[in-house]
mmCIF file of C-alpha atoms in Angstrom:
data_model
loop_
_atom_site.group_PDB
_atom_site.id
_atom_site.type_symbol
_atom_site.label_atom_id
_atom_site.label_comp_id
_atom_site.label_asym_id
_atom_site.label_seq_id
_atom_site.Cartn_x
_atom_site.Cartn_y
_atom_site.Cartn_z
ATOM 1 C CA UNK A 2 157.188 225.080 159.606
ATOM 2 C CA UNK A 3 156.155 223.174 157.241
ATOM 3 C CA UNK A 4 157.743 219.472 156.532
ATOM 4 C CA UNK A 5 158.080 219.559 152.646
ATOM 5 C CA UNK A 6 157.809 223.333 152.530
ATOM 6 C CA UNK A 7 157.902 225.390 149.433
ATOM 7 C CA UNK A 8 160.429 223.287 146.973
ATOM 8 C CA UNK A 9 157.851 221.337 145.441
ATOM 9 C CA UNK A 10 155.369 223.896 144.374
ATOM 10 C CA UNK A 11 158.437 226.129 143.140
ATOM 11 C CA UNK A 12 159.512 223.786 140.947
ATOM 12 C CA UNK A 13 156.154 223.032 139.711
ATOM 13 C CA UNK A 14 155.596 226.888 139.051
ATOM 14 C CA UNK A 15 158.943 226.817 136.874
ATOM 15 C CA UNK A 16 158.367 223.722 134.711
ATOM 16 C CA UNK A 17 154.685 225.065 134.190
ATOM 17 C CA UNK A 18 155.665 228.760 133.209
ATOM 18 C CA UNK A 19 158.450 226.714 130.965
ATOM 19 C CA UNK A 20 155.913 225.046 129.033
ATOM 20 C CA UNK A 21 153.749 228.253 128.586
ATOM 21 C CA UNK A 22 156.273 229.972 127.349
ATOM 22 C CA UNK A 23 157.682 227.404 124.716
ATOM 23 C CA UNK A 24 153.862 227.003 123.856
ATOM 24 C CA UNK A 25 153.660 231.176 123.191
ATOM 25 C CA UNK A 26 156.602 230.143 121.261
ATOM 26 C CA UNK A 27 158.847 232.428 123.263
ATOM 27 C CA UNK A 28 162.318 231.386 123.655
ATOM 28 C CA UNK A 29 164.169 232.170 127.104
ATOM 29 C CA UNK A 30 166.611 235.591 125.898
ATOM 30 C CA UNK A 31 163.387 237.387 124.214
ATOM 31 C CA UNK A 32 161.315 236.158 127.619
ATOM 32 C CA UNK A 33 163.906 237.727 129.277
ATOM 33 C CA UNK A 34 164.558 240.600 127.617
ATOM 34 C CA UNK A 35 160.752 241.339 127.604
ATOM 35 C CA UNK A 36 160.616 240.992 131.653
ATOM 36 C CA UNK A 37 163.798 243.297 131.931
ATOM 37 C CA UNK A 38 165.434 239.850 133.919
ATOM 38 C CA UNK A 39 168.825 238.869 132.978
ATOM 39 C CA UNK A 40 168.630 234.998 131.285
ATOM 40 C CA UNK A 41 170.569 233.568 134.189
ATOM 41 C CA UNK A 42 167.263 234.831 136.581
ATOM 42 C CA UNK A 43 164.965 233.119 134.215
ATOM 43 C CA UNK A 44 166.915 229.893 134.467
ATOM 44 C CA UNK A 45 166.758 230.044 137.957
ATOM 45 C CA UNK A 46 163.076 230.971 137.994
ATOM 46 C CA UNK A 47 161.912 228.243 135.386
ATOM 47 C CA UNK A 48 163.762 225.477 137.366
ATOM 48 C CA UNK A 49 162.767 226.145 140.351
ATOM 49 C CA UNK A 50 165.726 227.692 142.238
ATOM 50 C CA UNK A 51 164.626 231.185 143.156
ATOM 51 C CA UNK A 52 160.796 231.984 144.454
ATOM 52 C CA UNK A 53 158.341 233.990 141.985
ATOM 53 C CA UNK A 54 156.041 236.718 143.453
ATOM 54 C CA UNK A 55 152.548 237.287 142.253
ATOM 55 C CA UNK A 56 152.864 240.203 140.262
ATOM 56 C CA UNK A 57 155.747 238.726 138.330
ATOM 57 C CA UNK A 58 153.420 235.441 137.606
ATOM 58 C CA UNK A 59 151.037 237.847 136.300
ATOM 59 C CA UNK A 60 153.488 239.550 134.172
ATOM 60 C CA UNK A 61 154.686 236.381 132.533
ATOM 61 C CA UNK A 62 151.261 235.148 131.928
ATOM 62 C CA UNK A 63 150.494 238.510 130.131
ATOM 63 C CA UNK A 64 153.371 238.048 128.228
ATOM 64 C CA UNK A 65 152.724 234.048 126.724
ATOM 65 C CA UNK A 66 149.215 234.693 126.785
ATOM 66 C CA UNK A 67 148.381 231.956 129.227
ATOM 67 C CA UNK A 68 144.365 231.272 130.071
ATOM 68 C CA UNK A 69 142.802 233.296 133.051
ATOM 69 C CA UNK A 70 142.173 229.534 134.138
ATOM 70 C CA UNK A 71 145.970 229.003 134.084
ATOM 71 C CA UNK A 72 147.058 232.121 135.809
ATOM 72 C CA UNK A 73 144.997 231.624 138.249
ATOM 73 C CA UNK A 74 146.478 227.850 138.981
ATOM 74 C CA UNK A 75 150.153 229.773 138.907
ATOM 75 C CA UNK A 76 149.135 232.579 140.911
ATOM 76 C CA UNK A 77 147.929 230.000 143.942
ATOM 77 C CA UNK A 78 151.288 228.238 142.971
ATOM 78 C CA UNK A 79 153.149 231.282 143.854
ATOM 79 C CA UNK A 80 151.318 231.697 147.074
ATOM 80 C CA UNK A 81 152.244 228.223 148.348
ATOM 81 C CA UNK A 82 156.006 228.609 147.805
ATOM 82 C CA UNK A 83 156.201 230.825 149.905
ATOM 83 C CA UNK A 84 155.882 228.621 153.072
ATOM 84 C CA UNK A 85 158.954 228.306 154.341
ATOM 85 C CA UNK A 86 160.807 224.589 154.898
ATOM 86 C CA UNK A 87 162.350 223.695 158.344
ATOM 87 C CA UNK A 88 165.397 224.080 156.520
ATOM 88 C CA UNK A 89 165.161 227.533 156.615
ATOM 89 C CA UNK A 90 166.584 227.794 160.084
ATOM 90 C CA UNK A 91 170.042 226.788 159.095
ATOM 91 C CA UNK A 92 170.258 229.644 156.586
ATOM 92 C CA UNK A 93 173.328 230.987 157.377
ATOM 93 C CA UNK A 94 174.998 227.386 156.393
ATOM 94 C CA UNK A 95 173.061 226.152 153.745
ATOM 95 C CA UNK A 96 174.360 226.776 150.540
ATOM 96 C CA UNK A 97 171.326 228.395 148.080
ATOM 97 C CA UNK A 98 172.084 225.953 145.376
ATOM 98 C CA UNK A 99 171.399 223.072 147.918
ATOM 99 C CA UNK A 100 168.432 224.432 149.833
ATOM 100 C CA UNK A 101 165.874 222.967 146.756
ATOM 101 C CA UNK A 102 167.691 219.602 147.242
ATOM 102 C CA UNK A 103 166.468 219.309 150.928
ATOM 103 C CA UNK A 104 162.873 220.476 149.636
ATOM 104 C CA UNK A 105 163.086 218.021 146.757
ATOM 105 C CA UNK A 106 164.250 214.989 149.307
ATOM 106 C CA UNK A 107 161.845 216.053 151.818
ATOM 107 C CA UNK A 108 158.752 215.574 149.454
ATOM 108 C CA UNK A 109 160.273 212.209 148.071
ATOM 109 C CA UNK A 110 158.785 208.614 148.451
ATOM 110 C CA UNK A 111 162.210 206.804 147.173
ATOM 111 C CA UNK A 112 165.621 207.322 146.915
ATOM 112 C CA UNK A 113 168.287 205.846 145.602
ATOM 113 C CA UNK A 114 171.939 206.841 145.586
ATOM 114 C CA UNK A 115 175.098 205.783 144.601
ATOM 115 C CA UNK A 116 178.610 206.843 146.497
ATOM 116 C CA UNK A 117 181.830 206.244 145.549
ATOM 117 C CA UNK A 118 184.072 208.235 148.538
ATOM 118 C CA UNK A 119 181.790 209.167 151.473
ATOM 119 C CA UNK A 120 178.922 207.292 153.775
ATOM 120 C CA UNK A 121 175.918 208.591 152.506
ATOM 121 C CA UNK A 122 174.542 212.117 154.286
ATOM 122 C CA UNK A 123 171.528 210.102 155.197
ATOM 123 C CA UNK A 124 173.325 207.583 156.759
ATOM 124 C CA UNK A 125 176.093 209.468 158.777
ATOM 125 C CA UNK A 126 176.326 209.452 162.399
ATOM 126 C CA UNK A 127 177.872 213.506 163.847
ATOM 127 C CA UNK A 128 181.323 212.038 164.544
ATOM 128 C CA UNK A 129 181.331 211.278 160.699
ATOM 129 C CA UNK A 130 179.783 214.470 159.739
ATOM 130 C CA UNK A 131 181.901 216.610 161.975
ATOM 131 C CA UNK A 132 185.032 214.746 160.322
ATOM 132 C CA UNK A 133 183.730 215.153 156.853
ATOM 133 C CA UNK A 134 182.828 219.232 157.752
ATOM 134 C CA UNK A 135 186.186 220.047 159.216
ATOM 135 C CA UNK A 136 187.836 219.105 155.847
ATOM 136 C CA UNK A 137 187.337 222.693 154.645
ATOM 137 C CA UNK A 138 189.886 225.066 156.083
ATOM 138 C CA UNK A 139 188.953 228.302 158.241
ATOM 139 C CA UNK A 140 185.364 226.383 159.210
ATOM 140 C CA UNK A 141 184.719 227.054 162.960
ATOM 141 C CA UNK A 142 183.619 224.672 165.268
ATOM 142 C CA UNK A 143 179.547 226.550 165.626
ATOM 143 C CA UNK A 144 180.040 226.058 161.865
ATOM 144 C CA UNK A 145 180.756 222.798 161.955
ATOM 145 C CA UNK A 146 178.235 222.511 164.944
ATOM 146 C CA UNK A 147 175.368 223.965 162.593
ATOM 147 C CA UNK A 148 176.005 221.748 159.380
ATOM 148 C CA UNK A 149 176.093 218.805 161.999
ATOM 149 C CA UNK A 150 172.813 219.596 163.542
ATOM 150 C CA UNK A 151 171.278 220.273 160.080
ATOM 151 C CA UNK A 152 172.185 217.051 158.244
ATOM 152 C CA UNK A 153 170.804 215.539 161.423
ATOM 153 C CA UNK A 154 167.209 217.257 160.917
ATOM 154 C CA UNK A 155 167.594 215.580 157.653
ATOM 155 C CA UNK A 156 168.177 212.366 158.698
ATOM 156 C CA UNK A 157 164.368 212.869 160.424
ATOM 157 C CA UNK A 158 162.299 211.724 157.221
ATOM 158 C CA UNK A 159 163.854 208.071 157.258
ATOM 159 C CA UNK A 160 161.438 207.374 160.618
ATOM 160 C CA UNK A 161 158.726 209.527 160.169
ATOM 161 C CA UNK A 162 155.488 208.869 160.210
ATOM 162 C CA UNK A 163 152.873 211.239 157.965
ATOM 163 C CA UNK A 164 153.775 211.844 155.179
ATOM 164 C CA UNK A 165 155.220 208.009 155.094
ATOM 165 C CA UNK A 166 159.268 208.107 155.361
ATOM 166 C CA UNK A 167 160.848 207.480 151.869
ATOM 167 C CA UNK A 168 162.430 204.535 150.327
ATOM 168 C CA UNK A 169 166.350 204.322 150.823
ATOM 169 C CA UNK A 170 168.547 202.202 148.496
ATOM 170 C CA UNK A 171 172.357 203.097 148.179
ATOM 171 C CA UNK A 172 175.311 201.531 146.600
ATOM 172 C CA UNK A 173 178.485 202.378 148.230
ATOM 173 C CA UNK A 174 181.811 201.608 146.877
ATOM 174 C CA UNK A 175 184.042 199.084 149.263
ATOM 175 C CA UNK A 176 186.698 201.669 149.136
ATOM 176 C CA UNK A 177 184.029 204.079 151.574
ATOM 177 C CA UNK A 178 184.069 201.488 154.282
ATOM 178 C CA UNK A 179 187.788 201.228 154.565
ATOM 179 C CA UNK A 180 188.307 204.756 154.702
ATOM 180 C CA UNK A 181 188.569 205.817 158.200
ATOM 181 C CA UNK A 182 188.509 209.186 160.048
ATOM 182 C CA UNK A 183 190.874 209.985 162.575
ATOM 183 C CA UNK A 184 188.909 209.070 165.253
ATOM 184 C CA UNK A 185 188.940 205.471 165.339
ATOM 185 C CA UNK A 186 186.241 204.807 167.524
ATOM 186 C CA UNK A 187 183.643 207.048 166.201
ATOM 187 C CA UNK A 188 184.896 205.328 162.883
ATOM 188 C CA UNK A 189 183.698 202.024 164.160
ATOM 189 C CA UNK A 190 180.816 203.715 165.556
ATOM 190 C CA UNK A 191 179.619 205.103 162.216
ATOM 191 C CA UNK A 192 180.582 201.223 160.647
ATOM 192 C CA UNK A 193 177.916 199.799 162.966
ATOM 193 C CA UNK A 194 175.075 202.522 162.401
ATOM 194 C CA UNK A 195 175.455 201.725 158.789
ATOM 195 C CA UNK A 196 174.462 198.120 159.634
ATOM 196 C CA UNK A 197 171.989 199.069 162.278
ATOM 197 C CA UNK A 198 170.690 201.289 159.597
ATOM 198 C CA UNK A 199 169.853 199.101 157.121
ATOM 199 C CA UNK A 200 167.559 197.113 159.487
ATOM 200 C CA UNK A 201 164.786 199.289 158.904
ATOM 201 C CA UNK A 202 162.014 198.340 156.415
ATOM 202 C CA UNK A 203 162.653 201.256 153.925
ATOM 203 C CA UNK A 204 166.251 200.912 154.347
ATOM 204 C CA UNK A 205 168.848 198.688 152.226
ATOM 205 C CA UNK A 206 172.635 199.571 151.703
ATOM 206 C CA UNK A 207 175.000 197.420 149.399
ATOM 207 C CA UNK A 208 178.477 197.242 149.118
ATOM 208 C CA UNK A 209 180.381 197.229 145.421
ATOM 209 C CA UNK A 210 183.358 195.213 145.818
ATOM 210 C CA UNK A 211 186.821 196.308 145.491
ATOM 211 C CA UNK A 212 187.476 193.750 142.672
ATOM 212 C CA UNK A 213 184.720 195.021 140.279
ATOM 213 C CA UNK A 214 186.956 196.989 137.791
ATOM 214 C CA UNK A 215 185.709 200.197 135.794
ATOM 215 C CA UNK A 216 181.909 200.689 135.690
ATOM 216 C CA UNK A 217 179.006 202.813 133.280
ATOM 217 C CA UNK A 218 179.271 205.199 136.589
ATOM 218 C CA UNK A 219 182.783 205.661 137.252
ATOM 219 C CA UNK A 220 183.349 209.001 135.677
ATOM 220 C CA UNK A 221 180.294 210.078 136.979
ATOM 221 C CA UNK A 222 180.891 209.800 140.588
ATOM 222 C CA UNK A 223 178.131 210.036 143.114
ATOM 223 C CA UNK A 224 174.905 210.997 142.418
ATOM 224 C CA UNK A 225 170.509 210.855 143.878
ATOM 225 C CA UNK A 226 167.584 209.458 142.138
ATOM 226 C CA UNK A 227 164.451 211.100 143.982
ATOM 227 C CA UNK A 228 161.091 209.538 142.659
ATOM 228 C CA UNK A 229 157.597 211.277 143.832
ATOM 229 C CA UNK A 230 154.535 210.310 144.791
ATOM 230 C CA UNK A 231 151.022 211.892 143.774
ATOM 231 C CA UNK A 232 149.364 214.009 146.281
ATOM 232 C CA UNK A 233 145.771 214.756 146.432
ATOM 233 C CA UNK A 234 144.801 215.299 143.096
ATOM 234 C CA UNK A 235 148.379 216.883 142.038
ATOM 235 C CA UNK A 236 150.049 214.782 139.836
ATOM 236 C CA UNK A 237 153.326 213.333 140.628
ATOM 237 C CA UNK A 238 156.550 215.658 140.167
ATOM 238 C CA UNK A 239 159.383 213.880 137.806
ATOM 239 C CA UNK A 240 161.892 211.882 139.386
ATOM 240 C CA UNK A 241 164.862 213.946 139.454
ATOM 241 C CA UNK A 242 168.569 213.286 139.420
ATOM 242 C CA UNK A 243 171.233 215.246 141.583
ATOM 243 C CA UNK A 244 174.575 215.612 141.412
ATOM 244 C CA UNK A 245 177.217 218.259 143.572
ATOM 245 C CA UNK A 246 180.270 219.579 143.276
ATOM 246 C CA UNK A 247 182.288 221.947 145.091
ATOM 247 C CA UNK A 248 180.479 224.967 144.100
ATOM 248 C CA UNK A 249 176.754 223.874 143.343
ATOM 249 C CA UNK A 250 174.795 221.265 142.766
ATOM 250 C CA UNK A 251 173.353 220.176 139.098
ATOM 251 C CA UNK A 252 169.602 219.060 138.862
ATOM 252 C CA UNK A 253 168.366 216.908 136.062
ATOM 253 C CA UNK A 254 164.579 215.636 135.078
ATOM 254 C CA UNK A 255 164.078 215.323 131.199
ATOM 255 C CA UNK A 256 162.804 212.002 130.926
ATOM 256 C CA UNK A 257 166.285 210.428 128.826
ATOM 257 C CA UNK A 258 168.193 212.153 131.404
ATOM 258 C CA UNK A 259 166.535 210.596 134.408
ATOM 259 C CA UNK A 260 166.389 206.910 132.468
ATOM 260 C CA UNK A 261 170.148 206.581 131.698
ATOM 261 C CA UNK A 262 170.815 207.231 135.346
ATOM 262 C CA UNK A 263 168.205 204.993 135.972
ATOM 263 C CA UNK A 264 169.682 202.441 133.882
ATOM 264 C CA UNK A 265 173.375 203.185 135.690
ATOM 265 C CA UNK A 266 171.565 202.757 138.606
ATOM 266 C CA UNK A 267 170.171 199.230 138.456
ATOM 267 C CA UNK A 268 173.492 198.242 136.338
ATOM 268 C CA UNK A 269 175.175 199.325 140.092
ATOM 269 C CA UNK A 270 173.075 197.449 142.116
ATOM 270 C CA UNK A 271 173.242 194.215 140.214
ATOM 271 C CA UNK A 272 176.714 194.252 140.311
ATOM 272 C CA UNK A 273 176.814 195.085 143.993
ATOM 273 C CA UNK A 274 177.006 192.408 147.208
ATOM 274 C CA UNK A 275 173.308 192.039 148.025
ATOM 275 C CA UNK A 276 172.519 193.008 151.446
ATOM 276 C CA UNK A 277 173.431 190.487 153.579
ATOM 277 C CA UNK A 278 176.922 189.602 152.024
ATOM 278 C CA UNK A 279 177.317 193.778 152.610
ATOM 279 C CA UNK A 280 176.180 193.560 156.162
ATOM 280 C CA UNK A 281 178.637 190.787 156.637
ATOM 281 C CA UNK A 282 181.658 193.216 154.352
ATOM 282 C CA UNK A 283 180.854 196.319 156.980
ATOM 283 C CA UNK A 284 181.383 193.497 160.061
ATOM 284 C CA UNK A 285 184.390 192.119 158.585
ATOM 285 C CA UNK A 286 186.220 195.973 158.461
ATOM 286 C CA UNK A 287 184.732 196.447 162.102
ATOM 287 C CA UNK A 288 186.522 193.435 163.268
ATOM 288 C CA UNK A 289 190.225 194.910 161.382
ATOM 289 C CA UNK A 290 190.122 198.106 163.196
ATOM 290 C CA UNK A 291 190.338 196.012 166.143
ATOM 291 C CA UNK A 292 193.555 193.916 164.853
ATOM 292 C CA UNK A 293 195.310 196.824 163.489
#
């Protein structure tokens, strides 16, 4: 399968038949209506949630009027999201609204990510995950088993090799280190991997201290930067911002969207314990457990 798979040129097939259409001067409920689509399936189509067959390409590019030159650039488009990701293995546990997120981080060269009440995915070892999973009631254990193994399969792209693994930088709030799962040891265990972690070359983690009060984030809450790279002679996708909540997940890449996070961003990492004073944090709580 392939390693970035088919998020990338979905998305890119969206944005593009987006811009067509706002060129032909088409808004989305008349595009919509003309297609016989309901405006909640052109939303998803346009950013990049649900794949586009040919013929529909076609369709759309009949209706804005788009150049045989640019239908035929769609049309390929089209063809090459339908590869299918790794990802799509663990189907039956990965939410819909989440499976362009692991596309999207897959094709990334940096991200950065702030979290204010959990050890980043990325980061997690499966005595963390499995903790984290079993908080939802009625999960089964294969359930939990298969989310485990997934967000493992994830955690891949930090140490490969082609394409080159992405950047990593994440704030984490002081508050995530001293909140424990039950299991004290794998608790400890997860501590230490986030230290180990951040040994890597592509790899830094800080720590925002308990005594920094309110913050341009804080009602917010957690939330990904993913930047791109170019490939070939494709130009670079937009960096992207992503945020979840209980039911979905919320994806966001106009250009003033993307800079005030940015901006949030770099306001959290300046305030946060550089990396070496949040190595030495994480070492301190290890040491606790121990006294407690």
């Amino acid at each position: 399968m392939s390693e970035v798979g088919s998020s990338v040129p979905r998305r890119q097939l969206g944005r593009l038949l987006r811009q067509a259409r706002e060129e032909a001067g088409i808004n989305l409920e008349a595009a919509a209506n003309d297609l016989e689509w309901s405006r909640a399936k052109m939303y998803r189509l346009e950013s990049g949630q649900t794949a586009l067959r040919t013929h529909d390409v076609v369709l759309m590019c009949q209706l804005y009027g788009t150049s045989a030159e640019l239908t035929e650039v769609l049309v390929s488009l089209a063809r090459e999201s339908k590869s299918r990701g790794w990802w799509h293995a663990y189907d039956e546990v990965i939410p819909g609204w989440f499976e362009l997120y692991v596309g999207l981080e897959a094709a990334s060269s940096s991200i950065r990510q702030y979290e204010p009440t959990l050890i980043p995915g990325l980061l997690q070892t499966p005595e963390y995950m499995a903790a984290v999973f079993e908080t939802k009631p009625g999960r089964t254990p294969q359930e939990v088993a298969q989310k485990v193994a997934l967000r493992m399969q994830r955690q891949k792209l930090l140490t490969r090799r082609s394409p080159a693994a992405p950047r990593l930088d994440v704030v984490i709030d002081e508050a995530v280190v001293r909140r424990p799962i039950d299991d004290i040891e794998g608790w400890r265990m997860q501590l230490a991997h986030l230290v180990n972690a951040a040994q890597a070359p592509n790899i830094a983690v800080r720590v925002l201290p308990l005594g920094i009060g309110p913050h341009r984030a804080s009602v917010a809450g957690a939330f990904v930067l993913l930047d791109f790279s170019a490939v070939g002679t494709r130009p670079a996708e937009p960096s992207t911002v992503y945020s979840e909540s209980l039911t979905g997940g919320l994806y966001l890449d106009r250009p003033a969207e993307v800079q005030t996070y940015s901006e949030v961003w770099q306001a959290l990492w300046d305030l946060a314990l550089p990396e070496r004073a949040s190595e030495d944090l994480v070492s301190t709580v290890i040491k606790e457990t121990y006294d407690e």
